[in-house]
GROMACS .gro file of C-alpha atoms in nm:
model
  380
    1MET     CA    1 -14.898  -0.357  -2.786
    2ASN     CA    2 -14.637  -0.125  -2.649
    3ASN     CA    3 -14.375  -0.401  -2.649
    4LYS     CA    4 -14.465  -0.499  -3.003
    5ASN     CA    5 -14.443  -0.139  -3.126
    6ARG     CA    6 -14.115  -0.103  -2.945
    7TYR     CA    7 -13.966  -0.401  -3.131
    8ILE     CA    8 -14.088  -0.257  -3.464
    9THR     CA    9 -13.983   0.103  -3.411
   10THR     CA   10 -13.639   0.033  -3.264
   11PRO     CA   11 -13.487  -0.106  -3.590
   12ILE     CA   12 -13.658   0.171  -3.787
   13ARG     CA   13 -13.511   0.430  -3.551
   14TYR     CA   14 -13.166   0.282  -3.595
   15MET     CA   15 -13.205   0.278  -3.973
   16VAL     CA   16 -13.317   0.641  -3.975
   17MET     CA   17 -13.025   0.740  -3.752
   18LEU     CA   18 -12.786   0.549  -3.978
   19LEU     CA   19 -12.931   0.713  -4.288
   20VAL     CA   20 -12.909   1.061  -4.135
   21GLY     CA   21 -12.557   0.988  -4.020
   22MET     CA   22 -12.453   0.879  -4.369
   23ILE     CA   23 -12.611   1.190  -4.523
   24LEU     CA   24 -12.430   1.415  -4.276
   25THR     CA   25 -12.103   1.230  -4.331
   26PHE     CA   26 -12.117   1.253  -4.709
   27SER     CA   27 -12.228   1.616  -4.687
   28LEU     CA   28 -11.927   1.691  -4.467
   29VAL     CA   29 -11.696   1.505  -4.705
   30ALA     CA   30 -11.839   1.697  -5.004
   31PHE     CA   31 -11.791   2.025  -4.818
   32LEU     CA   32 -11.430   1.944  -4.728
   33ALA     CA   33 -11.351   1.836  -5.083
   34THR     CA   34 -11.489   2.152  -5.244
   35SER     CA   35 -11.439   2.418  -4.978
   36PRO     CA   36 -11.176   2.686  -5.052
   37LEU     CA   37 -11.109   2.734  -4.680
   38ASN     CA   38 -10.751   2.711  -4.558
   39PHE     CA   39 -10.741   2.453  -4.282
   40THR     CA   40 -10.472   2.472  -4.018
   41SER     CA   41 -10.398   2.100  -4.015
   42ARG     CA   42 -10.136   2.011  -4.275
   43THR     CA   43 -10.269   1.656  -4.280
   44VAL     CA   44 -10.622   1.768  -4.367
   45ASN     CA   45 -10.483   2.008  -4.627
   46GLY     CA   46 -10.280   1.727  -4.777
   47ILE     CA   47 -10.579   1.496  -4.802
   48ILE     CA   48 -10.798   1.758  -4.963
   49GLY     CA   49 -10.528   1.920  -5.175
   50ASN     CA   50 -10.414   1.589  -5.319
   51SER     CA   51 -10.769   1.473  -5.389
   52ALA     CA   52 -10.715   1.167  -5.171
   53ILE     CA   53 -11.052   1.205  -5.000
   54ASN     CA   54 -11.171   0.906  -5.203
   55GLN     CA   55 -10.963   0.687  -4.969
   56VAL     CA   56 -11.183   0.799  -4.682
   57LEU     CA   57 -11.495   0.713  -4.881
   58ILE     CA   58 -11.356   0.371  -4.972
   59LEU     CA   59 -11.270   0.314  -4.607
   60ALA     CA   60 -11.626   0.400  -4.506
   61LEU     CA   61 -11.778   0.170  -4.769
   62ASN     CA   62 -11.530  -0.101  -4.685
   63SER     CA   63 -11.646  -0.104  -4.325
   64GLU     CA   64 -12.000  -0.184  -4.446
   65ASN     CA   65 -11.926  -0.419  -4.734
   66HIS     CA   66 -11.610  -0.626  -4.699
   67TYR     CA   67 -11.692  -0.852  -4.993
   68PHE     CA   68 -11.662  -0.586  -5.264
   69TYR     CA   69 -11.363  -0.412  -5.108
   70GLN     CA   70 -11.144  -0.704  -5.001
   71LYS     CA   71 -10.844  -0.577  -5.198
   72GLN     CA   72 -10.867  -0.224  -5.062
   73SER     CA   73 -10.907  -0.347  -4.706
   74MET     CA   74 -10.553  -0.483  -4.716
   75ASN     CA   75 -10.406  -0.132  -4.763
   76SER     CA   76 -10.674   0.090  -4.615
   77PRO     CA   77 -10.551   0.356  -4.373
   78SER     CA   78 -10.650   0.335  -4.010
   79LEU     CA   79 -10.949   0.560  -3.941
   80LEU     CA   80 -10.819   0.617  -3.587
   81LYS     CA   81 -10.474   0.713  -3.721
   82LEU     CA   82 -10.627   0.939  -3.986
   83SER     CA   83 -10.843   1.116  -3.727
   84PHE     CA   84 -10.552   1.155  -3.487
   85GLU     CA   85 -10.323   1.303  -3.752
   86SER     CA   86 -10.596   1.537  -3.877
   87MET     CA   87 -10.673   1.676  -3.532
   88THR     CA   88 -10.315   1.703  -3.403
   89ASN     CA   89 -10.125   1.775  -3.727
   90PHE     CA   90  -9.875   1.513  -3.606
   91LYS     CA   91  -9.782   1.216  -3.823
   92ILE     CA   92  -9.712   0.911  -3.612
   93ASN     CA   93  -9.427   0.794  -3.837
   94ASP     CA   94  -9.267   1.139  -3.874
   95THR     CA   95  -9.142   1.315  -3.559
   96ARG     CA   96  -9.053   1.624  -3.764
   97THR     CA   97  -9.422   1.719  -3.759
   98LEU     CA   98  -9.416   1.721  -3.378
   99LEU     CA   99  -9.112   1.947  -3.346
  100GLY     CA  100  -9.123   2.145  -3.671
  101ARG     CA  101  -9.314   2.440  -3.532
  102GLU     CA  102  -9.141   2.447  -3.195
  103LEU     CA  103  -8.777   2.433  -3.307
  104PRO     CA  104  -8.659   2.718  -3.533
  105GLY     CA  105  -8.532   2.599  -3.869
  106LEU     CA  106  -8.670   2.246  -3.842
  107SER     CA  107  -8.957   2.327  -4.079
  108ILE     CA  108  -8.709   2.309  -4.371
  109TYR     CA  109  -8.709   1.932  -4.330
  110ASN     CA  110  -9.065   1.926  -4.465
  111THR     CA  111  -8.917   2.007  -4.805
  112GLU     CA  112  -8.977   1.723  -5.050
  113ILE     CA  113  -8.684   1.585  -5.245
  114ALA     CA  114  -8.806   1.519  -5.600
  115VAL     CA  115  -8.458   1.429  -5.726
  116ALA     CA  116  -8.170   1.384  -5.483
  117GLY     CA  117  -7.827   1.489  -5.599
  118LYS     CA  118  -7.507   1.326  -5.479
  119GLY     CA  119  -7.491   1.332  -5.100
  120THR     CA  120  -7.830   1.503  -5.059
  121ASN     CA  121  -8.034   1.397  -4.757
  122ILE     CA  122  -8.247   1.553  -4.481
  123THR     CA  123  -7.934   1.670  -4.295
  124ASN     CA  124  -7.821   1.908  -4.570
  125LEU     CA  125  -8.140   2.039  -4.726
  126PRO     CA  126  -8.154   2.397  -4.860
  127VAL     CA  127  -8.164   2.675  -4.602
  128GLU     CA  128  -8.348   2.991  -4.704
  129SER     CA  129  -8.192   3.322  -4.611
  130GLY     CA  130  -8.358   3.531  -4.346
  131PRO     CA  131  -8.502   3.879  -4.401
  132PRO     CA  132  -8.245   4.142  -4.499
  133LEU     CA  133  -8.135   4.357  -4.207
  134ASP     CA  134  -8.098   4.729  -4.272
  135ILE     CA  135  -7.765   4.732  -4.094
  136TYR     CA  136  -7.623   4.485  -4.343
  137LEU     CA  137  -7.777   4.647  -4.651
  138LYS     CA  138  -7.597   4.974  -4.593
  139ASP     CA  139  -7.297   5.033  -4.815
  140ARG     CA  140  -7.025   4.796  -4.700
  141GLU     CA  141  -6.674   4.775  -4.830
  142ILE     CA  142  -6.635   4.526  -5.111
  143ALA     CA  143  -6.342   4.283  -5.122
  144GLU     CA  144  -6.212   4.402  -5.459
  145GLU     CA  145  -5.934   4.143  -5.468
  146ASN     CA  146  -6.197   3.866  -5.475
  147LEU     CA  147  -6.399   4.021  -5.758
  148LYS     CA  148  -6.140   4.025  -6.034
  149GLN     CA  149  -6.274   3.868  -6.353
  150PRO     CA  150  -6.054   3.621  -6.544
  151GLU     CA  151  -5.869   3.792  -6.830
  152GLU     CA  152  -6.022   3.573  -7.101
  153GLU     CA  153  -6.371   3.689  -7.005
  154GLY     CA  154  -6.262   4.053  -7.020
  155LYS     CA  155  -6.127   4.007  -7.374
  156GLN     CA  156  -6.459   3.864  -7.494
  157GLU     CA  157  -6.652   4.156  -7.349
  158GLY     CA  158  -6.803   4.378  -7.616
  159THR     CA  159  -6.753   4.126  -7.899
  160ILE     CA  160  -7.080   3.945  -7.837
  161LYS     CA  161  -7.392   4.078  -8.005
  162SER     CA  162  -7.717   4.029  -7.820
  163PRO     CA  163  -7.987   3.851  -8.024
  164LYS     CA  164  -8.277   4.073  -8.130
  165GLU     CA  165  -8.535   3.846  -7.974
  166LYS     CA  166  -8.515   3.796  -7.599
  167SER     CA  167  -8.672   3.475  -7.476
  168VAL     CA  168  -8.514   3.436  -7.128
  169TYR     CA  169  -8.596   3.659  -6.833
  170ILE     CA  170  -8.349   3.654  -6.542
  171TYR     CA  171  -8.447   3.818  -6.217
  172HIS     CA  172  -8.383   3.806  -5.841
  173SER     CA  173  -8.669   3.800  -5.591
  174HIS     CA  174  -8.408   3.813  -5.312
  175SER     CA  175  -8.154   4.040  -5.477
  176TRP     CA  176  -7.980   4.111  -5.145
  177GLU     CA  177  -7.848   3.754  -5.114
  178ALA     CA  178  -7.470   3.788  -5.138
  179PHE     CA  179  -7.149   3.591  -5.091
  180LEU     CA  180  -6.911   3.631  -4.797
  181PRO     CA  181  -6.587   3.639  -5.005
  182PHE     CA  182  -6.717   3.952  -5.182
  183ILE     CA  183  -6.782   4.151  -4.861
  184LYS     CA  184  -6.490   4.275  -4.656
  185GLY     CA  185  -6.491   4.149  -4.297
  186ALA     CA  186  -6.804   3.936  -4.338
  187THR     CA  187  -6.779   3.589  -4.184
  188THR     CA  188  -7.126   3.464  -4.082
  189PRO     CA  189  -7.421   3.366  -4.306
  190ASN     CA  190  -7.631   3.653  -4.169
  191GLU     CA  191  -7.371   3.896  -4.305
  192ALA     CA  192  -7.398   3.756  -4.658
  193VAL     CA  193  -7.633   4.035  -4.769
  194SER     CA  194  -7.553   4.337  -4.981
  195SER     CA  195  -7.717   4.597  -5.202
  196ASN     CA  196  -7.402   4.608  -5.417
  197GLN     CA  197  -7.469   4.434  -5.749
  198ARG     CA  198  -7.112   4.312  -5.769
  199ALA     CA  199  -7.142   4.125  -5.439
  200ASN     CA  200  -7.492   3.976  -5.454
  201VAL     CA  201  -7.679   3.735  -5.681
  202ILE     CA  202  -7.724   4.005  -5.946
  203ALA     CA  203  -7.357   3.941  -6.029
  204VAL     CA  204  -7.448   3.577  -6.095
  205GLY     CA  205  -7.729   3.694  -6.322
  206ASP     CA  206  -7.486   3.918  -6.512
  207LEU     CA  207  -7.244   3.632  -6.574
  208LEU     CA  208  -7.524   3.397  -6.679
  209SER     CA  209  -7.669   3.661  -6.914
  210HIS     CA  210  -7.327   3.699  -7.074
  211GLU     CA  211  -7.286   3.323  -7.120
  212LEU     CA  212  -7.633   3.268  -7.265
  213THR     CA  213  -7.597   3.565  -7.499
  214SER     CA  214  -7.268   3.422  -7.626
  215LYS     CA  215  -7.464   3.108  -7.717
  216GLY     CA  216  -7.719   3.301  -7.918
  217ILE     CA  217  -7.995   3.319  -7.655
  218GLY     CA  218  -8.151   3.658  -7.596
  219VAL     CA  219  -8.174   3.757  -7.229
  220GLU     CA  220  -8.350   4.032  -7.039
  221HIS     CA  221  -8.196   4.080  -6.694
  222ASN     CA  222  -8.383   4.257  -6.415
  223LYS     CA  223  -8.142   4.415  -6.164
  224ASP     CA  224  -8.386   4.582  -5.926
  225ASN     CA  225  -8.284   4.631  -5.562
  226VAL     CA  226  -8.576   4.439  -5.412
  227ALA     CA  227  -8.482   4.516  -5.051
  228ALA     CA  228  -8.487   4.890  -5.121
  229ASN     CA  229  -8.820   4.857  -5.303
  230LEU     CA  230  -8.969   4.666  -5.010
  231LYS     CA  231  -8.854   4.933  -4.769
  232SER     CA  232  -8.979   5.225  -4.981
  233GLN     CA  233  -9.321   5.065  -5.010
  234LYS     CA  234  -9.327   4.966  -4.643
  235LEU     CA  235  -9.366   4.598  -4.727
  236ASP     CA  236  -9.224   4.303  -4.537
  237TYR     CA  237  -8.985   4.034  -4.653
  238LYS     CA  238  -9.267   3.798  -4.754
  239SER     CA  239  -9.381   4.045  -5.020
  240SER     CA  240  -9.061   4.006  -5.224
  241TYR     CA  241  -9.220   3.757  -5.464
  242ASN     CA  242  -9.517   3.989  -5.512
  243LEU     CA  243  -9.282   4.266  -5.620
  244SER     CA  244  -9.084   4.047  -5.859
  245ARG     CA  245  -9.411   3.905  -5.991
  246LYS     CA  246  -9.518   4.248  -6.114
  247ASP     CA  247  -9.187   4.288  -6.296
  248VAL     CA  248  -9.218   3.947  -6.460
  249GLN     CA  249  -9.574   4.014  -6.575
  250GLU     CA  250  -9.484   4.357  -6.712
  251ALA     CA  251  -9.184   4.216  -6.898
  252MET     CA  252  -9.387   3.933  -7.051
  253GLY     CA  253  -9.667   4.174  -7.133
  254SER     CA  254  -9.433   4.392  -7.337
  255ASN     CA  255  -9.249   4.100  -7.498
  256ASP     CA  256  -9.448   3.791  -7.594
  257LYS     CA  257  -9.122   3.610  -7.681
  258LEU     CA  258  -9.026   3.580  -7.314
  259LYS     CA  259  -9.110   3.223  -7.219
  260LEU     CA  260  -8.833   3.103  -6.988
  261LEU     CA  261  -8.803   3.254  -6.642
  262ILE     CA  262  -8.499   3.213  -6.415
  263ASP     CA  263  -8.511   3.344  -6.058
  264ILE     CA  264  -8.155   3.330  -5.919
  265HIS     CA  265  -8.087   3.285  -5.546
  266ARG     CA  266  -7.809   3.145  -5.330
  267ASP     CA  267  -7.833   2.897  -5.043
  268SER     CA  268  -7.736   2.968  -4.681
  269GLN     CA  269  -7.557   2.635  -4.632
  270ARG     CA  270  -7.179   2.641  -4.578
  271LYS     CA  271  -6.899   2.550  -4.818
  272PRO     CA  272  -6.859   2.175  -4.751
  273ILE     CA  273  -7.219   2.127  -4.868
  274THR     CA  274  -7.226   2.383  -5.149
  275THR     CA  275  -6.894   2.306  -5.320
  276THR     CA  276  -6.765   2.013  -5.525
  277THR     CA  277  -6.466   1.924  -5.742
  278ILE     CA  278  -6.508   1.781  -6.092
  279GLN     CA  279  -6.201   1.688  -6.295
  280GLY     CA  280  -5.981   1.917  -6.089
  281LYS     CA  281  -6.216   2.220  -6.108
  282GLU     CA  282  -6.398   2.370  -5.812
  283TYR     CA  283  -6.770   2.432  -5.859
  284ALA     CA  284  -7.043   2.594  -5.654
  285ARG     CA  285  -7.319   2.335  -5.640
  286LEU     CA  286  -7.666   2.439  -5.749
  287PHE     CA  287  -8.017   2.305  -5.712
  288PHE     CA  288  -8.372   2.368  -5.828
  289ILE     CA  289  -8.678   2.469  -5.624
  290VAL     CA  290  -9.029   2.398  -5.755
  291GLY     CA  291  -9.339   2.538  -5.588
  292LYS     CA  292  -9.636   2.303  -5.577
  293GLU     CA  293  -9.920   2.543  -5.495
  294HIS     CA  294 -10.016   2.636  -5.850
  295LYS     CA  295 -10.156   2.507  -6.179
  296ASN     CA  296  -9.820   2.472  -6.356
  297PHE     CA  297  -9.660   2.261  -6.083
  298GLU     CA  298  -9.637   1.936  -6.280
  299LYS     CA  299  -9.501   2.102  -6.596
  300ASN     CA  300  -9.246   2.307  -6.404
  301LEU     CA  301  -9.138   2.000  -6.208
  302GLU     CA  302  -9.094   1.807  -6.531
  303TYR     CA  303  -8.891   2.093  -6.679
  304ALA     CA  304  -8.666   2.121  -6.372
  305LYS     CA  305  -8.611   1.745  -6.374
  306GLU     CA  306  -8.528   1.755  -6.744
  307ILE     CA  307  -8.262   2.024  -6.700
  308ASN     CA  308  -8.129   1.857  -6.386
  309LYS     CA  309  -8.098   1.520  -6.562
  310LYS     CA  310  -7.897   1.665  -6.849
  311PHE     CA  311  -7.691   1.860  -6.602
  312GLU     CA  312  -7.604   1.543  -6.411
  313GLU     CA  313  -7.511   1.363  -6.732
  314LYS     CA  314  -7.247   1.625  -6.817
  315TYR     CA  315  -7.146   1.734  -6.466
  316PRO     CA  316  -7.230   1.451  -6.225
  317GLY     CA  317  -7.248   1.563  -5.864
  318LEU     CA  318  -7.272   1.933  -5.941
  319SER     CA  319  -7.647   1.952  -5.875
  320ARG     CA  320  -7.784   1.893  -5.526
  321GLY     CA  321  -8.116   1.797  -5.680
  322VAL     CA  322  -8.472   1.916  -5.735
  323PHE     CA  323  -8.676   2.015  -5.431
  324ILE     CA  324  -9.050   2.073  -5.393
  325LYS     CA  325  -9.188   2.330  -5.153
  326GLY     CA  326  -9.540   2.416  -5.045
  327LYS     CA  327  -9.669   2.715  -4.853
  328ASP     CA  328  -9.563   2.556  -4.523
  329GLU     CA  329  -9.199   2.546  -4.635
  330GLY     CA  330  -9.182   2.873  -4.829
  331ASN     CA  331  -9.375   3.082  -5.078
  332GLY     CA  332  -9.510   2.769  -5.251
  333ILE     CA  333  -9.563   2.943  -5.588
  334TYR     CA  334  -9.246   3.142  -5.663
  335ASN     CA  335  -9.416   3.305  -5.966
  336GLN     CA  336  -9.398   2.970  -6.144
  337ASP     CA  337  -9.767   2.982  -6.227
  338ILE     CA  338  -9.685   3.252  -6.484
  339SER     CA  339  -9.491   3.016  -6.710
  340ASP     CA  340  -9.461   2.638  -6.737
  341LYS     CA  341  -9.089   2.686  -6.800
  342SER     CA  342  -8.999   2.873  -6.486
  343LEU     CA  343  -8.689   2.790  -6.282
  344LEU     CA  344  -8.584   2.896  -5.935
  345ILE     CA  345  -8.215   2.812  -5.905
  346GLU     CA  346  -7.991   2.843  -5.602
  347PHE     CA  347  -7.633   2.902  -5.717
  348GLY     CA  348  -7.386   2.803  -5.449
  349GLY     CA  349  -7.391   2.910  -5.086
  350VAL     CA  350  -7.268   3.195  -4.868
  351ASP     CA  351  -6.902   3.084  -4.888
  352ASN     CA  352  -6.858   3.030  -5.262
  353ASN     CA  353  -6.606   3.248  -5.446
  354LEU     CA  354  -6.603   3.395  -5.796
  355THR     CA  355  -6.409   3.110  -5.956
  356GLU     CA  356  -6.646   2.844  -5.820
  357LEU     CA  357  -6.952   3.042  -5.923
  358SER     CA  358  -6.812   3.121  -6.270
  359ASN     CA  359  -6.738   2.754  -6.337
  360THR     CA  360  -7.092   2.659  -6.240
  361ILE     CA  361  -7.251   2.937  -6.443
  362LYS     CA  362  -7.061   2.827  -6.755
  363ALA     CA  363  -7.162   2.466  -6.696
  364PHE     CA  364  -7.525   2.560  -6.647
  365ALA     CA  365  -7.528   2.785  -6.954
  366GLU     CA  366  -7.388   2.500  -7.161
  367VAL     CA  367  -7.656   2.254  -7.049
  368PHE     CA  368  -7.937   2.509  -7.062
  369SER     CA  369  -7.848   2.626  -7.413
  370ASP     CA  370  -7.825   2.267  -7.542
  371ASN     CA  371  -8.173   2.201  -7.408
  372TYR     CA  372  -8.297   2.534  -7.545
  373TRP     CA  373  -8.178   2.474  -7.901
  374GLU     CA  374  -8.300   2.114  -7.899
  375ALA     CA  375  -8.646   2.240  -7.809
  376GLU     CA  376  -8.622   2.507  -8.083
  377GLU     CA  377  -8.549   2.239  -8.342
  378VAL     CA  378  -8.842   2.029  -8.224
  379ASN     CA  379  -9.077   2.329  -8.234
  380GLY     CA  380  -8.951   2.438  -8.572
   0.00000   0.00000   0.00000
């Protein structure tokens, strides 16, 4: 009787264990798919964040019923590989994930290239500037000889009337980012910081505001010294986007016509990467950054691609491309959740001079305004 009962209860025990195991597995999967927790493993975050957990479910079902999932079984991921990558945060086919945290600066290679410009590859990806050092933000002598505006621009000054309605908001989350030719005695990328508005990216914003205004587009330009504001509020470098976010929200709250946001930065790469020649003219190359950790990611990516495409049609090779960044590679949002037409643009690099930057700003303003007025016609 004991032997007979044993033969009967053993299969039942296995079935119960299997059923309990399946319940626990699916409960765990449901928890992972819906939990707001921030997991440390980038692989796990990627699976959950991209809603690819269904692949794991298909893999589980496939292991039990090969007949109905023959097609999926051909491309199903290895469960062993998936488990290994989830636990170690190391992708077998990508050594960058093994060294990225150990070697300073290597994490930039996790940046996704949505659209690659001419010559763009993993060896010359954008390099974000480091935190501003107080020693460099003190008043430094400006290289006046390198800041002389072309005469034709000076003659146009004061003849352009700003449109009553302002629809473009230009600002600078990293307003201290400057250019070496504008700072006397500066030679290294770390020295390309300044609180002087004539030497940093605020000067780029001024020139772009002037160009867009001349094309009938109303612009509001925020010129706040973000580094000084961070210091006065005892905030660290990572809070710069929080500060600029408040300004953007306040501006849009007081003017419902503001729809297009442009956050202007400059890259830390050197001149051979950030400069190009088109029809005999020297240009500071630019590129677009899109954060993917927000609701407007797809729309902002589409908008950046649209501008970049038109830019490449008129000025091929001037853009280095469109890059996507998550929280592991940067801020990941860049205030782009506020508007679905929000651009973060890096104009040139630490070595670019006024002529190169001016040529690029004019080119960008031309392309941007064409796109702007086309959209206005479509929208009535």
